[in-house]
mmCIF file of C-alpha atoms in Angstrom:
data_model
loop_
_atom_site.group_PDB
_atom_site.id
_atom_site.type_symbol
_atom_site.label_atom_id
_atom_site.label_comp_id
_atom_site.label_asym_id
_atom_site.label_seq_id
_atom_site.Cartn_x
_atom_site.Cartn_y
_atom_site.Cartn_z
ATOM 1 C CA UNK A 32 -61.361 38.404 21.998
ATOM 2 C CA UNK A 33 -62.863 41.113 20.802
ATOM 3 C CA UNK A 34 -66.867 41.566 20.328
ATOM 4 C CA UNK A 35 -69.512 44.026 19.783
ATOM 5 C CA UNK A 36 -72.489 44.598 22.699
ATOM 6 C CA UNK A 37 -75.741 45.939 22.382
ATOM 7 C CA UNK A 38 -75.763 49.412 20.678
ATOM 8 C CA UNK A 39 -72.635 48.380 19.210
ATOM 9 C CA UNK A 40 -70.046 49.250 22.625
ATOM 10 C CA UNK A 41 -66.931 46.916 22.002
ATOM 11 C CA UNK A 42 -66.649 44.379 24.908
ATOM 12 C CA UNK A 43 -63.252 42.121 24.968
ATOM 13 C CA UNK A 44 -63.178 38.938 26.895
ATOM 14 C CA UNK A 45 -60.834 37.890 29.224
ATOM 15 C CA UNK A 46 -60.680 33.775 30.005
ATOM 16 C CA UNK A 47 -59.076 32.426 32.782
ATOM 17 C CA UNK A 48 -58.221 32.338 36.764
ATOM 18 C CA UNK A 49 -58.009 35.242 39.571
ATOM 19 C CA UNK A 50 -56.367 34.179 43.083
ATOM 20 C CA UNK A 51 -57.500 36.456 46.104
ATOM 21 C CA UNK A 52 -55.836 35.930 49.230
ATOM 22 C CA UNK A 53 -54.635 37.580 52.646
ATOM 23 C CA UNK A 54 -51.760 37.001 54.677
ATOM 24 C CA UNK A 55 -50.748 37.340 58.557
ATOM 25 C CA UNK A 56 -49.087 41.152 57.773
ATOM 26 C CA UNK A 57 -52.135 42.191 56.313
ATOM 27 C CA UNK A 58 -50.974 42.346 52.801
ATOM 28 C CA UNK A 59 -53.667 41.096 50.350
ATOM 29 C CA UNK A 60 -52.549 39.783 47.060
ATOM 30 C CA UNK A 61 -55.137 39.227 43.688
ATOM 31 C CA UNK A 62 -53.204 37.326 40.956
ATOM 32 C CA UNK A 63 -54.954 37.593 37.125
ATOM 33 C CA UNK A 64 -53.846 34.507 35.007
ATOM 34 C CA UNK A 65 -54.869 35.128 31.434
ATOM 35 C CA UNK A 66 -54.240 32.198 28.955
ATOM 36 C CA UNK A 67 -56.883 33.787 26.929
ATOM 37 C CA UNK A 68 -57.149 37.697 26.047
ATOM 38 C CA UNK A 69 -57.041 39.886 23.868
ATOM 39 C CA UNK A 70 -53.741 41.045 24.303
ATOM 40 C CA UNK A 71 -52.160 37.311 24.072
ATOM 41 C CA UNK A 72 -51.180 35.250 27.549
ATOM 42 C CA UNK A 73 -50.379 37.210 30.700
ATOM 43 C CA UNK A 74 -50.943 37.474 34.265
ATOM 44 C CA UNK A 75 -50.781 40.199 36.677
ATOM 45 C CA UNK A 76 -50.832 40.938 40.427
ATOM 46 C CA UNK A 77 -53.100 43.529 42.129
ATOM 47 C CA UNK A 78 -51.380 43.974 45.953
ATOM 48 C CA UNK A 79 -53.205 46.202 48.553
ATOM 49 C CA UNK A 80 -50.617 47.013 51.301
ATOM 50 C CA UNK A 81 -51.694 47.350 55.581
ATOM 51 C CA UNK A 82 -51.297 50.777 54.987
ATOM 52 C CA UNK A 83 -53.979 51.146 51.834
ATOM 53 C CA UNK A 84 -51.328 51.405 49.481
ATOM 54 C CA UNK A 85 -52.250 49.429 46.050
ATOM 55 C CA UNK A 86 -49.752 48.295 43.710
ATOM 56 C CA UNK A 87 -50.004 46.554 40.148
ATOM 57 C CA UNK A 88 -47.186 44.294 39.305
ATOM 58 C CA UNK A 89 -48.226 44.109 34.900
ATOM 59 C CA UNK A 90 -46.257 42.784 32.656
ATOM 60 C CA UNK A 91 -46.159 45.272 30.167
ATOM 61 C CA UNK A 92 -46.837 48.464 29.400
ATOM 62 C CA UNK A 93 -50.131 47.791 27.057
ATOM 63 C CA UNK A 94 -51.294 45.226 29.876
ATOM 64 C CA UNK A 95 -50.595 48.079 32.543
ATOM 65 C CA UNK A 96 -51.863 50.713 30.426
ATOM 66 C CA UNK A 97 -55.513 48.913 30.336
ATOM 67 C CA UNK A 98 -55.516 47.783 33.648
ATOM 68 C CA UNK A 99 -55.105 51.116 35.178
ATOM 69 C CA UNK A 100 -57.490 52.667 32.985
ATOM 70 C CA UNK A 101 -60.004 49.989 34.415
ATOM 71 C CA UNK A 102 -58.941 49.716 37.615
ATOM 72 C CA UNK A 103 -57.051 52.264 41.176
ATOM 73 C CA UNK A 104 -53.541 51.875 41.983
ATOM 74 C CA UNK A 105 -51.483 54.054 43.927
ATOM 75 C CA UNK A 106 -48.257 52.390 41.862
ATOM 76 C CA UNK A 107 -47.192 50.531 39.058
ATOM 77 C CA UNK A 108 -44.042 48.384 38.165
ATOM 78 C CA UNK A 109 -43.637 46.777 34.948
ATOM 79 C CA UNK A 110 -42.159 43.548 35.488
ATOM 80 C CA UNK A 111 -41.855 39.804 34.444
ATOM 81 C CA UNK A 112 -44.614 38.245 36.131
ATOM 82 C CA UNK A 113 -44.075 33.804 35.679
ATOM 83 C CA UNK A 114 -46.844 31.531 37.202
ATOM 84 C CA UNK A 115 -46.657 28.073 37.001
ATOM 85 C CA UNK A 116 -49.360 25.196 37.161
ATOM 86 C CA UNK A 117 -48.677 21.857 38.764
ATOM 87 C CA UNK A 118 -51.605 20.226 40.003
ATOM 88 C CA UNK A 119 -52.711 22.248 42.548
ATOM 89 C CA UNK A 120 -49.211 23.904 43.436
ATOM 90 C CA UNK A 121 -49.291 27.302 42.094
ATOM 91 C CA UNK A 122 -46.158 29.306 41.772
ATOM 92 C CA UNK A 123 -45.957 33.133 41.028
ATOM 93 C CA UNK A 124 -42.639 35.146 40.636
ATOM 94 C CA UNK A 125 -43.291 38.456 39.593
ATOM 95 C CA UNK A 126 -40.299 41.538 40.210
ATOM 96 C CA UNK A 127 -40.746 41.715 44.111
ATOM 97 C CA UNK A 128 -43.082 39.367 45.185
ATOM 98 C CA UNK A 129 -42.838 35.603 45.400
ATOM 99 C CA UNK A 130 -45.759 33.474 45.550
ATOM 100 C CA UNK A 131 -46.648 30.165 46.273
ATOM 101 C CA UNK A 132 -49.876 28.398 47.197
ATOM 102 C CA UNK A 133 -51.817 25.651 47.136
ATOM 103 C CA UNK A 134 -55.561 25.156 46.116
ATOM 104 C CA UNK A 135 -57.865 22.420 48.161
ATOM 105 C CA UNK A 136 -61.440 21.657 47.580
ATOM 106 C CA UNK A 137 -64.305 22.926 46.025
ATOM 107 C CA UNK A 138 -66.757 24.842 48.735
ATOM 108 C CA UNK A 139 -69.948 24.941 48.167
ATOM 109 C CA UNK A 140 -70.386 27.674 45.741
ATOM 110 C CA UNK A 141 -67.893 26.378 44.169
ATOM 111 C CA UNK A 142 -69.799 22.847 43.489
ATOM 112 C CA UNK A 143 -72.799 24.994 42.298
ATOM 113 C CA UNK A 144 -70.812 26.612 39.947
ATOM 114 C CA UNK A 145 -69.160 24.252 38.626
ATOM 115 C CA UNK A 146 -72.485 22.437 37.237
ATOM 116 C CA UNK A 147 -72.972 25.376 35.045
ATOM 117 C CA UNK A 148 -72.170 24.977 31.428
ATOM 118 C CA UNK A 149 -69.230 27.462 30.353
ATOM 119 C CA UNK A 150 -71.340 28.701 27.492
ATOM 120 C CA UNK A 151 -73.823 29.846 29.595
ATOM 121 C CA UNK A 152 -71.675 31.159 32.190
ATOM 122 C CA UNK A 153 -69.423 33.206 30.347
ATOM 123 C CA UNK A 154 -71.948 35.381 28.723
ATOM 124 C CA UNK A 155 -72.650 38.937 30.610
ATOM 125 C CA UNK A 156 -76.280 38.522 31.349
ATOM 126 C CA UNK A 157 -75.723 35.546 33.398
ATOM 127 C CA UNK A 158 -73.209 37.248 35.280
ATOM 128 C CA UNK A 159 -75.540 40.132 35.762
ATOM 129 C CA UNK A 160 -78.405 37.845 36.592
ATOM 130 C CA UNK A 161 -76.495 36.001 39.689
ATOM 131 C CA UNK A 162 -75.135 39.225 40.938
ATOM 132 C CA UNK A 163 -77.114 39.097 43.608
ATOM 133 C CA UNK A 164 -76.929 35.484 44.673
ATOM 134 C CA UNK A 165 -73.111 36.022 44.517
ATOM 135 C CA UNK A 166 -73.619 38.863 46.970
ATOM 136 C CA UNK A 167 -75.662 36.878 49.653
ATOM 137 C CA UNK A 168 -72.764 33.965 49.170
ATOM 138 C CA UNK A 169 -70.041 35.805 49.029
ATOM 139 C CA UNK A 170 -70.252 39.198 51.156
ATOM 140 C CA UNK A 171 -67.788 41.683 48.772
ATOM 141 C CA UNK A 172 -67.929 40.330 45.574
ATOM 142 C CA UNK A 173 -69.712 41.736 42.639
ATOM 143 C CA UNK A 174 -70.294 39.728 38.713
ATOM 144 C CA UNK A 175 -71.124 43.246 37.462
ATOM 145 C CA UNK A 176 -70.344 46.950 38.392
ATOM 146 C CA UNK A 177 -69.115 49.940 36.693
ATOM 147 C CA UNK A 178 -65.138 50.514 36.112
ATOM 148 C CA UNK A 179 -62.616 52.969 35.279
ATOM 149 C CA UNK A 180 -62.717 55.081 31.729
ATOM 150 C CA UNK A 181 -66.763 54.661 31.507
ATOM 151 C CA UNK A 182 -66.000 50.573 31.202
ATOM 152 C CA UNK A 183 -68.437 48.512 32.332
ATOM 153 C CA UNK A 184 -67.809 44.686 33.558
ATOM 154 C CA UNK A 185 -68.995 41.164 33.781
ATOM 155 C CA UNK A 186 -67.534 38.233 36.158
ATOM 156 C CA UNK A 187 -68.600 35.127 34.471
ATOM 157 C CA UNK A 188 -67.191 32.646 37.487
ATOM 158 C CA UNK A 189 -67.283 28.705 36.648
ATOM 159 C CA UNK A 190 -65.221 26.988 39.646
ATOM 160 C CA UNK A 191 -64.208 27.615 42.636
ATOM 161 C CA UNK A 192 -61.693 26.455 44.973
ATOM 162 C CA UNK A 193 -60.186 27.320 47.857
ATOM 163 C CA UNK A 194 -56.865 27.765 49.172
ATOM 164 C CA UNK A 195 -55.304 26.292 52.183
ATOM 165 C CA UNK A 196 -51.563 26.892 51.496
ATOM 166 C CA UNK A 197 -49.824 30.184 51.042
ATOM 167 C CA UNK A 198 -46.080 31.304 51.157
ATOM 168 C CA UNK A 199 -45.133 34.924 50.162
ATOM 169 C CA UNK A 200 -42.766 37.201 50.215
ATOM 170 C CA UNK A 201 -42.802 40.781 49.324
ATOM 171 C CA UNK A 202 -39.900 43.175 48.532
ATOM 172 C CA UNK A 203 -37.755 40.250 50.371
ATOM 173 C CA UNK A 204 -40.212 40.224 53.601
ATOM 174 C CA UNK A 205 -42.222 36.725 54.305
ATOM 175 C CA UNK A 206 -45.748 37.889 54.557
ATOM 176 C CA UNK A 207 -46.702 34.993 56.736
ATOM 177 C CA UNK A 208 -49.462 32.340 56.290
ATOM 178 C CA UNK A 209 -52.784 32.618 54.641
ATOM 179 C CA UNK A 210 -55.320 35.035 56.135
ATOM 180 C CA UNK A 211 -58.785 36.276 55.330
ATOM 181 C CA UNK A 212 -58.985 38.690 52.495
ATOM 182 C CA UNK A 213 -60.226 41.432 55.335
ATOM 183 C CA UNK A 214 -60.285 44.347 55.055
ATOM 184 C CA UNK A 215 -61.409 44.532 51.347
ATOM 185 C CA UNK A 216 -59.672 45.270 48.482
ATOM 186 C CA UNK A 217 -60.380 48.586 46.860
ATOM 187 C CA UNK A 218 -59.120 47.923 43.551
ATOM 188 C CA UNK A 219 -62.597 48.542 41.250
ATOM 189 C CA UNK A 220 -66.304 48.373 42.273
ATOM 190 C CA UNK A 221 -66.144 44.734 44.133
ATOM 191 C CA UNK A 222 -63.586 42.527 46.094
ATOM 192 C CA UNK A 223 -62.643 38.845 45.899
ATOM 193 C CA UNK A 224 -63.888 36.380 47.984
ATOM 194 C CA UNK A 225 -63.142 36.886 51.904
ATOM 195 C CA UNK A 226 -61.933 33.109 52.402
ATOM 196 C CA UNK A 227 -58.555 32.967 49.884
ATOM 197 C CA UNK A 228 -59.822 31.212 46.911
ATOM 198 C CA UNK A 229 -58.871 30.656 43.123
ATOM 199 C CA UNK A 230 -61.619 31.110 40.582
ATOM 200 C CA UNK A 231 -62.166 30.106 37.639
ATOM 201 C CA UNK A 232 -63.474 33.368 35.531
ATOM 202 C CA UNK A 233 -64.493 34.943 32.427
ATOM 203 C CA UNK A 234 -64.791 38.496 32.609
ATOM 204 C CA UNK A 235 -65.847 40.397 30.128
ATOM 205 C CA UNK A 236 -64.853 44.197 29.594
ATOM 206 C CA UNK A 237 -66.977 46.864 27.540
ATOM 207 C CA UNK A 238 -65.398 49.770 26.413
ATOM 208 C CA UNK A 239 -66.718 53.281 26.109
ATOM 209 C CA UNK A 240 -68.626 53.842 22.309
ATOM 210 C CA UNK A 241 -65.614 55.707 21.369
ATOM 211 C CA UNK A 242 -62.840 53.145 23.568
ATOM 212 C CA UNK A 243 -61.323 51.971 20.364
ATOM 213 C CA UNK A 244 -57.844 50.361 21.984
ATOM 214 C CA UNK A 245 -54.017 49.896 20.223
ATOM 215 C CA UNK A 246 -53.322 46.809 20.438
ATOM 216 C CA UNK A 247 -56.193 45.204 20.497
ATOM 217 C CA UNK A 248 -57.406 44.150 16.841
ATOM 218 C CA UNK A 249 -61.655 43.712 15.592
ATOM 219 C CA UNK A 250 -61.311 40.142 14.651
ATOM 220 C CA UNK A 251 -64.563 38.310 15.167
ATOM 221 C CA UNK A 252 -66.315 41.625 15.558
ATOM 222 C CA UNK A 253 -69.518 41.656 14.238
ATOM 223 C CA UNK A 254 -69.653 44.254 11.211
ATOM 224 C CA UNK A 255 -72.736 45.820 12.291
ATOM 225 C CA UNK A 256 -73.659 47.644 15.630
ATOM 226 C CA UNK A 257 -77.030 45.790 17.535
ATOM 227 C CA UNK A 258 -79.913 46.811 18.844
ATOM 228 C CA UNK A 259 -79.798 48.223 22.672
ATOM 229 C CA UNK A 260 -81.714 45.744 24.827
ATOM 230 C CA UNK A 261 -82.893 46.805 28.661
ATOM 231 C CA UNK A 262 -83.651 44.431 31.598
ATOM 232 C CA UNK A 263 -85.872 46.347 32.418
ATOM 233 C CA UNK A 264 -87.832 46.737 29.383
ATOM 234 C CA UNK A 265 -87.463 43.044 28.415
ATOM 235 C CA UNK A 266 -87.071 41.465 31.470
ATOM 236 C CA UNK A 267 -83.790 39.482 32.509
ATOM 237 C CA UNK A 268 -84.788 36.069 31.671
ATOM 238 C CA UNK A 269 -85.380 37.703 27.829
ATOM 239 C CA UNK A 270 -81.787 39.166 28.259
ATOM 240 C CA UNK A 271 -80.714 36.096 28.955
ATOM 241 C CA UNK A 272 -81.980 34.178 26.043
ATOM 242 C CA UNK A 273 -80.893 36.685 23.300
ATOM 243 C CA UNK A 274 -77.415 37.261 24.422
ATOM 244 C CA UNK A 275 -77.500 33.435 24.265
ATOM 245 C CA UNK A 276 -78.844 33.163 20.312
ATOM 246 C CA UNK A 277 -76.335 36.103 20.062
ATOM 247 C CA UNK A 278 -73.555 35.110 20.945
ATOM 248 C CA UNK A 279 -72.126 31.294 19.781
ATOM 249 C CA UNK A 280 -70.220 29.563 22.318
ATOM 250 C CA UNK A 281 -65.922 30.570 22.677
ATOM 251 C CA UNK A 282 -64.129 26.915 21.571
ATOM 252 C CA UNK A 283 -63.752 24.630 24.342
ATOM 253 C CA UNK A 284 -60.694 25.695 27.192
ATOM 254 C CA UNK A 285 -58.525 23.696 28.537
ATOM 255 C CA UNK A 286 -57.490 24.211 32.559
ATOM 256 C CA UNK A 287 -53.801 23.994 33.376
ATOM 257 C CA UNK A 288 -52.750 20.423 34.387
#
C-alpha cells in the first residue's frame, strides 16, 4: 500500500508474518508471509547457509527484483513458494526447501506486544521509538535501520510467538530440529529473534525521492509532498503524535485461522 512520508519519499507497507529459525546443521531459515503488499499476496524465504552463503527463494521476478534491491544475497531462485495456515501448524514448500513448524506460546515480549493497538503499532515512529527496547529484549533485532538502494525501514511488530517444532529439508537434506538463530543472519541492517519465533509485523519500506517502482501503483498516495519532520527538532513523542493525525488507521486484518 503505497504512501507518501515526510518530504514527500514514497514508503509502501508490507502487513503480515516473518518466521526466523535455526536448525541442528546450522542452516537458518527467515520465511516473509505477505497477505498484504503492494505487490498482491506472497511469501518468500531468506536462507543463510553454515558456510555464509545467503539465498532468496522469491516468487517472482518483481518480488525478487525488490527484495534484492533492499536486502544481500549471494543467490536467487525464482520459485513457487506455498505456505499454509492451520492453527498453529505452518507448512512451507518453496522449490528446494520444505518446511514445517509449529508455533507455541506467547513469551513475554510477545504478551507486551500484543496489548498494543495495531494502529499505533504499525506506524514508523513507533517502530523507531521502541528500537531500543527491542534491542535490550531481543539482542540482534532492529524496528529501524537503513537498507539497500538508499531505502530506509520500519518493523512495526504486534505478536509474538515462539516456535517449538521444526522439520526441514533443504535441497533433499533434513536440516534437523530447531536451533537458535546463532550466528546471525546478515541479510540487511538487523537479525530476527535468537530463540525461533513467528512475528506478527508491519514493515514499512521508504523508497529513495526518485525510487518510483513498476509495479507498484500511487493509489492512496497523498497528492501533495509533506513537510520534513526531525526527532530531534520536535522531539519523538511529537513524531509520534503527528504521524498518528497523519496517517488514518489500514482497515482491520484478519490472522490466518
Amino acid at each position: 500500500m503505497p504512501f507518501r512520508g515526510p518530504a514527500g519519499r514514497r514508503r509502501l507497507r508490507f502487513d503480515g508474518w516473518i518466521a526466523g529459525l535455526g536448525t541442528a546443521s546450522g542452516t537458518r531459515i527467515v520465511l516473509g508471509h505477505w497477505p498484504r503488499s503492494p505487490f498482491g499476496p506472497f511469501s518468500d524465504v531468506m536462507i543463510e547457509r553454515p558456510d555464509g552463503e545467503r539465498l532468496l527463494l522469491a516468487p517472482s521476478r518483481e518480488t525478487a527484483d525488490f527484495v534484492t534491491a533492499t536486502y544481500t544475497f549471494d543467490a536467487v531462485r525464482l520459485v513457487p513458494v506455498e505456505v499454509r495456515v492451520a492453527g498453529a501448524v505452518w507448512t512451507v514448500t518453496a522449490g528446494p526447501l520444505d518446511l514445517r513448524f509449529t508455533t507455541g506460546r506467547r513469551p513475554l515480549p510477545g504478551l507486551l506486544l500484543a496489548a498494543v493497538p495495531g494502529a499505533l503499532a504499525r506506524r514508523p515512529a513507533w517502530a523507531a521509538l521502541t528500537d531500543l527496547p527491542a534491542r535490550a529484549l531481543l539482542p540482534g533485532v532492529r524496528t529501524r535501520g537503513s537498507a539497500g538502494a538508499g531505502r530506509r525501514e520500519w518493523y512495526g511488530a504486534r505478536d509474538l510467538r515462539s516456535i517449538r517444532a521444526v522439520s526441514a529439508a533443504l535441497d533433499g537434506t533434513d536440516l534437523g530440529g530447531p536451533r537458535a538463530v546463532a550466528p546471525p543472519v546478515r541479510f540487511g541492517f538487523g537479525s530476527v529473534p535468537r530463540r525461533p519465533g513467528l512475528t506478527r509485523v508491519t514493515t514499512t519500506v521508504e523508497l529513495r525521492a526518485d525510487g518510483l517502482m513498476e509495479g507498484v501503483t500511487n493509489a492512496g498516495a497523498p497528492p501533495a509532498a509533506e513537510r520534513a519532520e526531525t526527532a530531534h527538532r520536535a522531539g519523538p513523542f511529537a513524531v509520534l503524535r503527528r504521524a498518528l493525525r497523519r496517517n488514518p488507521p489500514a482497515p482491520p486484518f484478519q490472522s490466518p485461522s
